[in-house]
Coordinates of C-alpha atoms in Angstrom, one line a residue:
M1015 CA 43.8 38.5 26.1
L1016 CA 42.2 35.3 26.4
R1017 CA 41.4 35.5 29.8
W1018 CA 39.5 39.4 28.5
L1019 CA 37.6 36.6 26.5
A1020 CA 35.9 34.6 28.6
K1021 CA 35.1 37.1 30.6
D1022 CA 33.3 38.3 28.4
E1023 CA 31.9 35.3 26.8
R1024 CA 30.9 35.2 30.4
R1025 CA 28.9 38.3 30.2
R1026 CA 26.6 37.3 26.9
K1027 CA 25.9 34.1 29.3
E1028 CA 24.4 36.0 32.6
I1029 CA 22.5 38.5 29.3
G1030 CA 21.3 35.8 28.2
K1031 CA 20.5 33.7 30.7
F1032 CA 17.1 32.1 30.3
A1033 CA 15.0 31.5 26.6
N1034 CA 12.0 34.1 28.3
S1035 CA 10.0 34.4 31.0
A1036 CA 8.7 30.6 31.7
D1037 CA 12.1 29.4 31.6
G1038 CA 13.4 31.6 34.0
M1039 CA 10.7 31.2 36.5
H1040 CA 11.3 28.2 36.1
R1041 CA 15.3 27.9 36.4
L1042 CA 14.8 29.8 39.6
Y1043 CA 12.1 28.4 41.9
W1044 CA 14.5 24.9 41.4
E1045 CA 17.7 27.2 41.9
K1046 CA 16.4 29.8 44.7
L1047 CA 13.2 28.6 46.3
L1048 CA 12.8 25.3 46.0
P1049 CA 16.0 24.3 48.6
V1050 CA 14.1 27.3 51.5
E1051 CA 10.2 25.3 51.6
Q1052 CA 12.2 21.4 51.4
D1053 CA 13.6 23.1 54.4
H1054 CA 11.3 24.9 56.6
D1055 CA 7.9 21.8 54.6
F1056 CA 6.5 24.8 52.9
N1057 CA 4.3 21.2 51.3
I1058 CA 3.0 20.1 54.4
H1059 CA 2.3 23.9 55.9
H1060 CA 1.1 25.4 52.4
S1061 CA 1.4 24.4 49.0
P1062 CA 3.5 21.5 47.1
F1063 CA 6.0 21.8 45.8
L1064 CA 6.4 22.9 41.7
Q1065 CA 6.7 21.1 38.9
D1066 CA 8.0 21.5 35.5
H1067 CA 5.1 21.6 34.1
D1068 CA 3.7 24.1 36.2
F1069 CA 5.4 27.2 34.3
N1070 CA 4.7 25.6 30.8
R1071 CA 0.8 24.7 30.9
A1072 CA -1.8 26.6 28.8
P1073 CA -4.6 29.0 31.5
M1074 CA -6.8 26.8 33.2
V1075 CA -10.4 27.5 34.1
L1076 CA -12.0 26.4 37.1
L1077 CA -15.9 25.6 37.3
L1078 CA -17.6 25.9 40.4
G1079 CA -21.5 25.6 41.6
Q1080 CA -23.8 23.9 43.0
Y1081 CA -25.5 20.9 40.8
S1082 CA -27.4 22.8 37.4
T1083 CA -26.7 25.7 38.1
G1084 CA -25.4 25.5 34.2
K1085 CA -21.4 24.8 34.3
T1086 CA -21.1 21.8 31.4
T1087 CA -23.7 23.2 29.2
F1088 CA -21.5 27.2 29.4
I1089 CA -18.1 25.0 28.6
R1090 CA -20.6 23.2 25.9
H1091 CA -21.6 26.9 25.0
L1092 CA -17.3 27.6 24.4
L1093 CA -16.8 25.0 22.8
G1094 CA -19.5 25.9 20.6
R1095 CA -20.3 21.0 21.1
D1096 CA -20.6 18.3 23.1
Y1097 CA -17.5 16.8 24.3
Q1098 CA -16.7 13.0 25.3
G1099 CA -17.6 11.7 29.3
M1100 CA -20.5 15.3 29.1
R1101 CA -23.6 15.0 30.9
I1102 CA -26.6 17.4 31.5
G1103 CA -28.7 18.0 33.0
P1104 CA -31.6 19.0 35.5
E1105 CA -30.6 16.3 38.2
P1106 CA -26.8 16.3 39.8
T1107 CA -25.2 14.6 36.5
T1108 CA -21.4 15.7 36.3
D1109 CA -20.3 13.3 39.7
K1110 CA -17.0 13.8 37.6
F1111 CA -13.9 16.8 37.9
V1112 CA -13.1 17.0 33.8
A1113 CA -10.4 18.0 32.6
V1114 CA -11.7 19.7 29.4
M1115 CA -8.2 19.9 27.2
H1116 CA -7.0 20.1 23.7
G1117 CA -5.9 16.7 21.4
H1118 CA -5.8 15.7 18.0
T1119 CA -7.7 12.6 18.9
E1120 CA -10.6 12.5 20.8
R1121 CA -10.7 10.4 24.0
V1122 CA -11.4 10.3 27.3
M1123 CA -8.4 9.0 29.8
P1124 CA -9.5 7.5 33.3
G1125 CA -8.1 9.7 36.1
N1126 CA -5.2 6.8 37.1
A1127 CA -3.8 7.4 33.9
A1128 CA -4.2 10.9 33.5
A1129 CA -2.2 11.4 37.5
T1130 CA 0.9 10.0 35.8
D1131 CA 0.7 10.7 32.1
K1132 CA 4.2 13.7 32.8
S1133 CA 2.8 15.4 30.3
L1134 CA -0.1 16.3 32.0
P1135 CA -0.6 18.9 34.8
F1136 CA -2.3 16.5 37.3
T1137 CA 0.7 14.3 38.3
M1138 CA 0.1 15.5 42.2
L1139 CA -3.0 14.1 42.0
Q1140 CA -1.7 10.3 43.4
S1141 CA -1.8 12.4 46.6
F1142 CA -5.5 12.3 46.3
G1143 CA -5.7 9.0 46.2
S1144 CA -7.7 6.2 44.4
G1145 CA -10.7 7.1 46.2
F1146 CA -10.4 11.0 44.1
L1147 CA -8.5 9.6 40.8
D1148 CA -12.3 7.3 40.0
K1149 CA -14.1 9.7 39.9
F1150 CA -11.4 12.1 37.7
E1151 CA -11.0 12.4 34.3
C1152 CA -9.5 13.7 31.4
S1153 CA -11.7 14.3 28.2
K1154 CA -9.5 15.4 25.3
I1155 CA -11.3 16.9 21.9
D1156 CA -9.6 18.2 18.5
C1157 CA -10.4 22.6 19.3
S1158 CA -9.1 25.4 17.9
L1159 CA -10.2 27.0 21.2
L1160 CA -8.6 24.5 24.3
E1161 CA -5.0 24.8 22.1
N1162 CA -4.4 28.2 24.9
I1163 CA -6.8 27.3 27.9
T1164 CA -8.1 24.2 30.2
L1165 CA -11.6 24.3 31.3
I1166 CA -11.9 21.9 34.5
D1167 CA -15.5 21.2 35.2
T1168 CA -16.3 20.2 38.8
P1169 CA -18.8 17.7 40.0
G1170 CA -22.4 19.9 41.7
I1171 CA -22.0 21.0 45.2
L1172 CA -24.4 19.2 47.1
A1173 CA -25.9 20.4 50.6
G1174 CA -26.3 18.8 53.7
D1175 CA -23.2 15.4 55.2
K1176 CA -24.2 14.2 50.8
Q1177 CA -20.9 16.0 50.3
R1178 CA -18.8 15.6 53.1
T1179 CA -19.1 12.1 53.5
M1180 CA -20.6 10.7 50.6
R1181 CA -17.8 10.7 48.0
G1182 CA -14.6 9.3 48.4
Y1183 CA -12.3 12.2 48.6
D1184 CA -12.1 15.8 50.4
F1185 CA -14.2 17.8 48.2
D1186 CA -12.9 21.4 49.6
A1187 CA -9.6 19.8 49.4
V1188 CA -9.5 19.0 45.2
A1189 CA -11.1 22.0 45.2
T1190 CA -8.5 23.9 46.6
W1191 CA -5.6 22.0 44.5
F1192 CA -7.3 23.3 41.9
A1193 CA -7.7 26.5 42.5
D1194 CA -3.8 27.4 43.2
R1195 CA -3.5 26.4 39.7
A1196 CA -5.4 28.2 38.1
D1197 CA -6.1 31.4 36.1
M1198 CA -9.5 32.0 36.6
I1199 CA -12.3 30.4 38.6
L1200 CA -15.8 30.7 37.9
V1201 CA -18.1 30.5 39.9
L1202 CA -22.1 29.6 38.5
F1203 CA -25.2 30.4 40.1
D1204 CA -28.3 29.9 39.1
V1205 CA -31.1 32.1 39.2
C1206 CA -34.0 30.5 40.1
K1207 CA -31.6 28.4 43.4
M1208 CA -30.3 31.5 45.1
D1209 CA -29.6 29.4 48.4
I1210 CA -25.5 29.0 49.5
S1211 CA -25.7 26.0 51.5
D1212 CA -23.1 25.3 54.3
E1213 CA -21.1 22.8 51.7
F1214 CA -21.2 25.2 49.1
Q1215 CA -20.2 28.6 51.6
R1216 CA -17.0 26.0 53.1
V1217 CA -15.9 25.5 49.0
L1218 CA -15.9 29.8 49.0
V1219 CA -13.9 29.8 52.3
A1220 CA -11.3 27.3 51.1
T1221 CA -11.1 29.2 48.4
K1222 CA -10.5 32.8 49.7
P1223 CA -7.0 33.5 48.9
H1224 CA -7.9 33.3 45.3
S1225 CA -10.3 35.9 45.6
H1226 CA -9.0 38.5 43.2
K1227 CA -8.7 35.4 40.8
M1228 CA -12.8 35.3 40.8
R1229 CA -15.4 35.8 38.6
F1230 CA -19.4 35.2 39.8
L1231 CA -22.3 34.5 37.1
L1232 CA -25.1 34.5 37.2
N1233 CA -27.2 31.7 34.3
K1234 CA -29.9 31.7 33.4
A1235 CA -30.9 35.7 33.9
D1236 CA -33.4 35.4 30.7
R1237 CA -36.3 33.1 33.2
V1238 CA -37.3 36.3 34.6
T1239 CA -38.6 39.6 34.7
T1240 CA -36.2 42.6 34.7
P1241 CA -38.0 44.0 37.4
Q1242 CA -37.6 39.7 39.3
L1243 CA -33.9 39.6 38.2
M1244 CA -33.5 43.3 40.0
R1245 CA -34.1 41.5 42.9
V1246 CA -32.7 37.9 42.2
Y1247 CA -29.5 39.7 41.9
G1248 CA -29.6 41.8 44.8
A1249 CA -30.4 39.0 46.9
M1250 CA -26.9 37.7 45.6
M1251 CA -25.4 40.6 46.2
W1252 CA -26.0 39.6 49.3
N1253 CA -25.8 36.5 50.0
L1254 CA -22.3 37.4 49.0
G1255 CA -21.6 39.7 50.6
K1256 CA -22.5 37.5 53.6
V1257 CA -19.3 34.7 52.5
V1258 CA -17.1 36.3 50.4
N1259 CA -17.0 38.7 53.0
S1260 CA -15.1 41.7 51.6
P1261 CA -15.1 45.4 51.4
E1262 CA -14.4 45.6 47.5
V1263 CA -16.9 44.7 45.6
S1264 CA -17.9 40.4 43.7
R1265 CA -17.8 41.2 40.0
V1266 CA -21.0 39.9 38.5
F1267 CA -21.8 38.5 35.3
V1268 CA -25.5 38.2 34.5
G1269 CA -27.0 36.9 31.6
S1270 CA -27.7 33.6 30.4
F1271 CA -24.5 31.3 29.4
W1272 CA -26.0 28.7 26.4
D1273 CA -27.5 29.2 22.9
E1274 CA -30.7 27.8 22.9
P1275 CA -32.8 31.1 22.2
L1276 CA -33.7 34.1 25.7
A1277 CA -37.2 33.1 27.4
N1278 CA -36.8 36.9 27.6
D1279 CA -35.2 39.0 25.9
E1280 CA -36.7 42.3 28.1
Q1281 CA -32.4 42.1 29.1
R1282 CA -30.7 41.5 25.9
R1283 CA -28.3 44.2 25.3
L1284 CA -27.5 43.4 28.9
F1285 CA -27.0 39.6 28.5
E1286 CA -24.4 41.3 25.3
S1287 CA -22.9 43.7 27.5
E1288 CA -22.2 41.5 30.0
E1289 CA -20.9 38.2 27.9
N1290 CA -18.9 40.4 25.8
D1291 CA -17.4 41.4 29.6
L1292 CA -16.7 37.5 29.8
Y1293 CA -15.3 37.1 27.5
T1294 CA -13.1 39.4 26.6
Q1295 CA -11.1 38.2 30.0
L1296 CA -11.5 34.6 29.0
A1297 CA -9.6 35.7 25.6
C1298 CA -6.4 37.8 26.9
L1299 CA -6.4 35.2 29.5
P1300 CA -3.7 33.0 27.4
K1301 CA -1.3 36.5 27.8
S1302 CA -2.8 37.6 30.7
A1303 CA -1.5 34.5 32.3
A1304 CA 2.2 34.4 31.8
I1305 CA 1.8 37.4 34.3
R1306 CA -0.2 35.7 37.1
K1307 CA 2.2 33.1 36.9
L1308 CA 5.1 35.8 38.0
S1309 CA 2.6 37.0 40.7
D1310 CA 2.6 33.7 41.9
L1311 CA 6.2 32.8 42.2
I1312 CA 6.3 36.2 44.5
K1313 CA 4.3 35.6 45.8
R1314 CA 5.2 32.2 46.8
A1315 CA 8.6 33.8 47.3
R1316 CA 7.8 35.6 50.4
L1317 CA 5.4 33.3 51.9
A1318 CA 8.0 30.9 52.1
R1319 CA 10.4 34.1 54.2
V1320 CA 8.0 34.7 56.7
H1321 CA 7.9 31.0 56.5
A1322 CA 11.1 29.6 57.5
Y1323 CA 11.1 32.7 59.9
L1324 CA 8.9 32.2 61.8
L1325 CA 9.8 27.7 61.3
D1326 CA 13.0 28.4 63.0
H1327 CA 11.9 31.8 65.3
L1328 CA 9.7 28.3 66.9
K1329 CA 12.5 25.4 67.3
R1330 CA 15.4 28.0 69.4
K1331 CA 12.0 28.7 71.2
M1332 CA 12.1 25.6 71.8
P1333 CA 13.7 24.1 75.7
S1334 CA 15.5 21.3 76.8
F1335 CA 12.3 20.3 79.2
G1336 CA 9.0 21.2 79.0
K1337 CA 8.5 21.3 75.6
D1338 CA 4.7 20.3 74.9
R1339 CA 3.5 23.2 77.9
E1340 CA 6.0 26.0 75.3
K1341 CA 4.5 24.2 71.9
R1342 CA 0.6 25.3 73.6
R1343 CA 2.1 28.5 74.7
L1344 CA 3.2 29.6 71.6
L1345 CA 0.7 28.6 69.1
A1346 CA -1.3 30.7 71.6
S1347 CA 0.3 33.3 71.3
L1348 CA 0.5 32.9 67.6
P1349 CA 0.1 36.4 67.0
S1350 CA 2.3 37.9 69.2
V1351 CA 5.2 35.6 67.2
Y1352 CA 4.4 37.0 63.7
K1353 CA 5.0 41.0 65.4
D1354 CA 8.7 39.5 67.1
I1355 CA 9.3 38.4 63.7
S1356 CA 8.0 41.2 62.1
E1357 CA 9.8 44.1 63.9
E1358 CA 13.0 41.4 63.6
R1359 CA 13.4 40.8 60.5
S1360 CA 11.5 43.6 58.6
L1361 CA 8.8 41.3 57.4
T1362 CA 5.6 42.8 56.0
M1363 CA 2.7 41.7 58.4
G1364 CA 1.2 41.3 55.2
D1365 CA 3.2 38.0 54.0
F1366 CA 3.0 36.2 57.3
P1367 CA -0.5 33.5 56.7
D1368 CA -3.6 33.0 58.6
V1369 CA -3.2 32.7 62.0
R1370 CA -6.3 30.0 62.7
Y1371 CA -4.9 27.7 60.1
M1372 CA -1.3 27.8 61.0
Q1373 CA -2.1 27.3 64.4
E1374 CA -3.6 24.2 63.2
S1375 CA -0.8 23.0 60.4
L1376 CA 1.6 23.4 63.6
R1377 CA -0.5 21.6 66.1
S1378 CA 0.8 18.4 65.4
S1379 CA 4.7 19.1 64.6
D1380 CA 7.8 18.7 66.1
F1381 CA 9.1 21.9 67.2
S1382 CA 12.4 20.6 68.0
K1383 CA 13.1 19.3 64.9
F1384 CA 12.5 21.5 62.2
K1385 CA 15.6 23.6 60.3
R1386 CA 17.4 26.6 61.6
L1387 CA 18.0 28.6 58.8
D1388 CA 20.5 28.4 56.1
K1389 CA 21.9 32.1 55.5
A1390 CA 23.1 31.1 52.7
K1391 CA 20.3 29.6 50.7
L1392 CA 18.3 32.9 52.5
E1393 CA 20.5 35.2 51.1
K1394 CA 20.0 34.1 47.0
L1395 CA 15.9 33.6 47.9
E1396 CA 16.3 38.2 48.8
I1397 CA 18.5 37.4 46.2
L1398 CA 15.5 36.9 43.8
L1399 CA 12.9 38.8 46.3
S1400 CA 14.9 41.5 44.8
V1401 CA 16.9 41.8 41.9
D1402 CA 15.4 38.4 39.4
L1403 CA 11.7 39.0 39.5
P1404 CA 11.8 42.3 39.2
K1405 CA 14.4 41.0 36.2
L1406 CA 12.2 39.1 35.1
M1407 CA 9.7 40.8 35.3
L1408 CA 11.4 43.4 33.0
M1409 CA 11.5 40.6 30.7
F1410 CA 8.2 39.9 30.3
S1411 CA 7.7 43.3 29.0
Q1412 CA 10.1 43.3 26.3
E1413 CA 8.3 39.7 25.3
S1414 CA 4.4 41.1 26.2
S1415 CA 5.9 44.2 23.6
T1416 CA 7.1 42.0 21.2
N1417 CA 5.3 39.7 20.1
G1418 CA 2.0 42.5 20.2
D1419 CA -1.9 42.4 21.8
P1420 CA -4.4 39.4 20.3
D1421 CA -6.3 39.8 17.7
L1422 CA -9.9 39.0 19.9
M1423 CA -12.2 40.0 17.0
A1424 CA -12.9 38.6 14.1
S1425 CA -11.8 40.4 10.9
H1426 CA -14.9 40.7 9.2
A1427 CA -18.3 42.7 10.1
S1428 CA -21.5 41.1 12.4
P1429 CA -23.9 43.1 13.8
F1430 CA -24.1 40.0 16.3
A1431 CA -19.7 40.2 17.2
V1432 CA -19.8 38.6 21.2
I1433 CA -16.0 38.4 21.0
K1434 CA -14.6 34.9 22.5
V1435 CA -11.9 32.8 22.3
N1436 CA -10.4 32.8 18.5
G1437 CA -12.4 30.0 16.4
L1438 CA -14.9 26.6 16.5
T1439 CA -13.0 24.3 13.8
E1440 CA -13.4 21.1 15.4
A1441 CA -15.5 18.5 13.7
S1442 CA -18.7 17.6 14.5
A1443 CA -22.2 15.6 13.8
Y1444 CA -24.8 16.7 11.7
S1445 CA -27.7 16.2 10.4
P1446 CA -27.8 15.5 7.3
Q1447 CA -31.1 17.1 6.1
W1448 CA -29.2 20.0 6.9
L1449 CA -26.5 20.3 5.2
V1450 CA -27.8 21.2 1.7
P1451 CA -28.3 24.5 0.4
P1452 CA -31.6 25.8 1.7
D1453 CA -34.1 27.2 -1.6
P1454 CA -33.6 31.8 -1.8
E1455 CA -36.8 31.4 -3.3
D1456 CA -38.4 30.9 0.1
Y1457 CA -37.2 33.5 1.5
R1458 CA -37.4 35.9 -1.3
G1459 CA -40.8 38.5 0.0
E1460 CA -39.6 38.1 3.5
F1461 CA -35.7 39.2 2.1
M1462 CA -37.3 42.4 0.1
A1463 CA -39.9 43.4 2.7
A1464 CA -36.4 44.3 4.8
G1465 CA -35.3 46.4 1.9
P1466 CA -31.9 45.6 0.4
N1467 CA -29.3 47.8 -1.1
E1468 CA -29.8 48.8 -5.1
V1469 CA -27.0 46.2 -6.1
G1470 CA -29.7 43.9 -4.0
K1471 CA -28.1 43.4 -0.9
L1472 CA -29.8 44.0 2.7
S1473 CA -27.6 46.0 4.7
A1474 CA -25.8 44.3 8.1
Q1475 CA -28.5 47.0 10.0
K1476 CA -31.7 45.5 8.8
A1477 CA -30.7 42.0 8.7
K1478 CA -30.1 42.3 12.5
V1479 CA -33.7 43.5 12.7
K1480 CA -35.1 40.6 11.3
L1481 CA -32.8 37.6 13.0
V1482 CA -32.6 38.7 16.2
E1483 CA -36.7 37.4 16.0
S1484 CA -34.8 34.0 16.8
K1485 CA -34.0 34.8 20.4
L1486 CA -31.2 33.4 19.4
P1487 CA -28.4 35.0 21.6
S1488 CA -25.8 36.6 20.0
S1489 CA -22.8 34.2 20.5
A1490 CA -25.3 31.9 18.2
L1491 CA -26.1 34.9 16.0
H1492 CA -22.8 36.1 15.8
K1493 CA -21.8 32.7 14.4
I1494 CA -24.4 32.0 11.8
W1495 CA -23.7 35.1 10.2
S1496 CA -19.7 34.2 10.0
L1497 CA -21.2 31.6 8.1
A1498 CA -24.1 33.2 6.1
D1499 CA -21.6 35.9 4.8
V1500 CA -20.5 33.6 2.1
D1501 CA -17.9 37.4 0.4
K1502 CA -17.7 38.6 4.2
D1503 CA -18.4 42.0 3.7
G1504 CA -21.4 42.4 6.4
M1505 CA -24.4 42.5 3.6
L1506 CA -26.1 39.8 2.8
T1507 CA -28.1 39.4 -0.9
L1508 CA -30.9 36.9 -0.8
Y1509 CA -28.7 33.5 -1.2
E1510 CA -26.4 35.1 2.2
Y1511 CA -30.2 35.7 3.6
A1512 CA -31.4 32.0 2.7
L1513 CA -28.5 30.5 4.5
A1514 CA -29.3 33.1 7.8
K1515 CA -32.2 31.4 7.7
H1516 CA -31.5 28.0 7.1
F1517 CA -29.3 28.3 10.0
I1518 CA -31.7 29.7 12.3
K1519 CA -34.0 27.4 12.0
M1520 CA -30.8 24.3 12.9
R1521 CA -30.0 25.8 15.3
L1522 CA -33.5 26.0 17.5
D1523 CA -34.5 23.1 16.5
G1524 CA -31.3 21.9 18.9
Q1525 CA -28.9 20.5 16.1
D1526 CA -24.8 21.9 15.8
L1527 CA -23.3 24.5 13.5
P1528 CA -21.0 23.7 11.3
P1529 CA -17.9 25.2 12.0
S1530 CA -17.2 25.9 7.9
L1531 CA -19.5 26.5 5.4
P1532 CA -20.2 23.0 3.7
P1533 CA -19.4 22.8 0.9
A1534 CA -22.5 21.7 -0.2
M1535 CA -23.5 25.2 0.6
M1536 CA -21.5 27.1 -1.1
P1537 CA -22.6 29.0 -4.5
A1538 CA -21.5 28.0 -7.6
G1539 CA -18.7 29.1 -9.4
H1540 CA -17.8 29.9 -5.6
A1541 CA -14.2 29.5 -4.5
W1542 CA -12.6 27.0 -2.0
P1543 CA -12.7 27.9 1.1
P1544 CA -14.0 31.1 0.5
K1545 CA -11.8 34.4 0.8
A1546 CA -12.9 38.7 2.2
G1547 CA -14.6 40.2 -0.6
G1548 CA -15.0 37.4 -3.8
S1549 CA -17.4 37.1 -6.2
F1550 CA -20.5 34.8 -7.6
A1551 CA -20.1 34.3 -10.9
S1552 CA -22.6 31.0 -11.6
E1553 CA -23.3 31.5 -15.2
S1554 CA -25.8 28.4 -15.4
T1555 CA -28.4 27.8 -13.1
T1556 CA -28.6 25.4 -10.7
T1557 CA -31.1 22.6 -8.9
S1558 CA -30.5 23.1 -6.0
G1559 CA -32.6 26.5 -4.6
I1560 CA -28.9 28.7 -5.6
P1561 CA -30.4 31.8 -8.1
P1562 CA -29.9 31.4 -12.0
A1563 CA -27.8 33.9 -13.9
A1564 CA -30.0 36.6 -14.5
E1565 CA -30.6 36.5 -10.4
V1566 CA -27.0 36.6 -9.8
A1567 CA -26.3 40.1 -11.7
A1568 CA -29.1 41.2 -9.8
F1569 CA -27.6 39.9 -6.2
H1570 CA -24.9 39.1 -5.7
V1571 CA -22.4 41.4 -7.3
S1572 CA -18.5 41.4 -6.4
V1573 CA -18.1 44.1 -3.8

């Protein structure tokens, strides 16, 4: 009886071995994959060993591009605010790698401090030395968007020897390190600067193994006319075709990714559609990141397997004398070595690393010092690939069905809805003269001309016609609508219309929009915080421009 109970207990422990898929990946890596990597110097020839935080960190988005293509401005556009350490200008302004992360206390961590903080996923950056760490910093801000995503801003890629000799560190190697760990790579191009320098090309080639994570952005597209945009887009695809060298067509998002008015709104609908597609992918990133990590782990395990077989093969071919001559012969005939191993071990040729890369990587190695295969460890690795990881995929599918899909859209109607990641609840600094209630009488004539309905409200379609005259992008107008539509009924009263026009003027003046409607700008008698389907019930005349009781009955009714 006791033996049966013990066996049943072991069975239950086996079923509940992992708390979740992230815990499963972490434990399987340490138990079955890491020993093989350590035996065969995987960290020297391919990528560093994984750390604990590589399995549970927030998804990472890496931004690359030549200088002044709008990388930092794009981050500011996403966050809706500035962050500490941000610099924007037409000249090469960002001279550091900046990790923009969530933090309850807003501060900037220097690179040396961030690299020694084991709670952050940057400890391996110490291998690049102080020359790089002096050019790296971590900016923490209290922004809800960053709870589920980390943004990596990078210096603009320069042309000529400045990129290679004046950085003080290996830019290509650092960019590759971040690309290895990024869940998405955004490569930005300026519509007015379509050339791809040799240095930029080197970076694109170095990150080519991660081409499935790359998204290309043709930024500042509102600066050209429609015929010019068509020609620029064609030139960009032509240049990318020569650099990426892939039979698949690269996905290019066209738009103007900032909060300023569009210089040319001929293609507003196209820009809105492209922006919507991009933000949808960003919004889905936290959910898709888990399965991407699992996919990367499978890819890493398959590479570790062929790497172990390759080094074992090279060691067995080394003679007692004439080792250098045999080493040169093996490196020269590495393609045929790949083929021999593939046929002998029944391995797919697609799992083997690039021949030229391995020839260069193995050139300084002593083949006679390579370790022989440990059959027990290889058997565990085979079980990992054939049994454990497929089961982990099943566990992930169950978790996804339990958690459900994230809500990407706001729950309130808005004619400017553009999908963005979560909402903005962070605080910012605003000029006090803007955070006062507007005078509705200033906008009564315009409001009545737009054609309100019988209860004194302007429909979303009619309001949109007036608000798009500002030429602000839809992402900014969507935020303005969310602030102005106080009762969240998808229509605007006179006071709400006045709020919308007030916030448009505020944005055109270069001011940041508040994350929520300030209490001082709320209609008198309205509940705080605002609730969907609320009503205005004040019976007193205010001195802040809010309509008196007679107008409340006409323009502010319960829904």
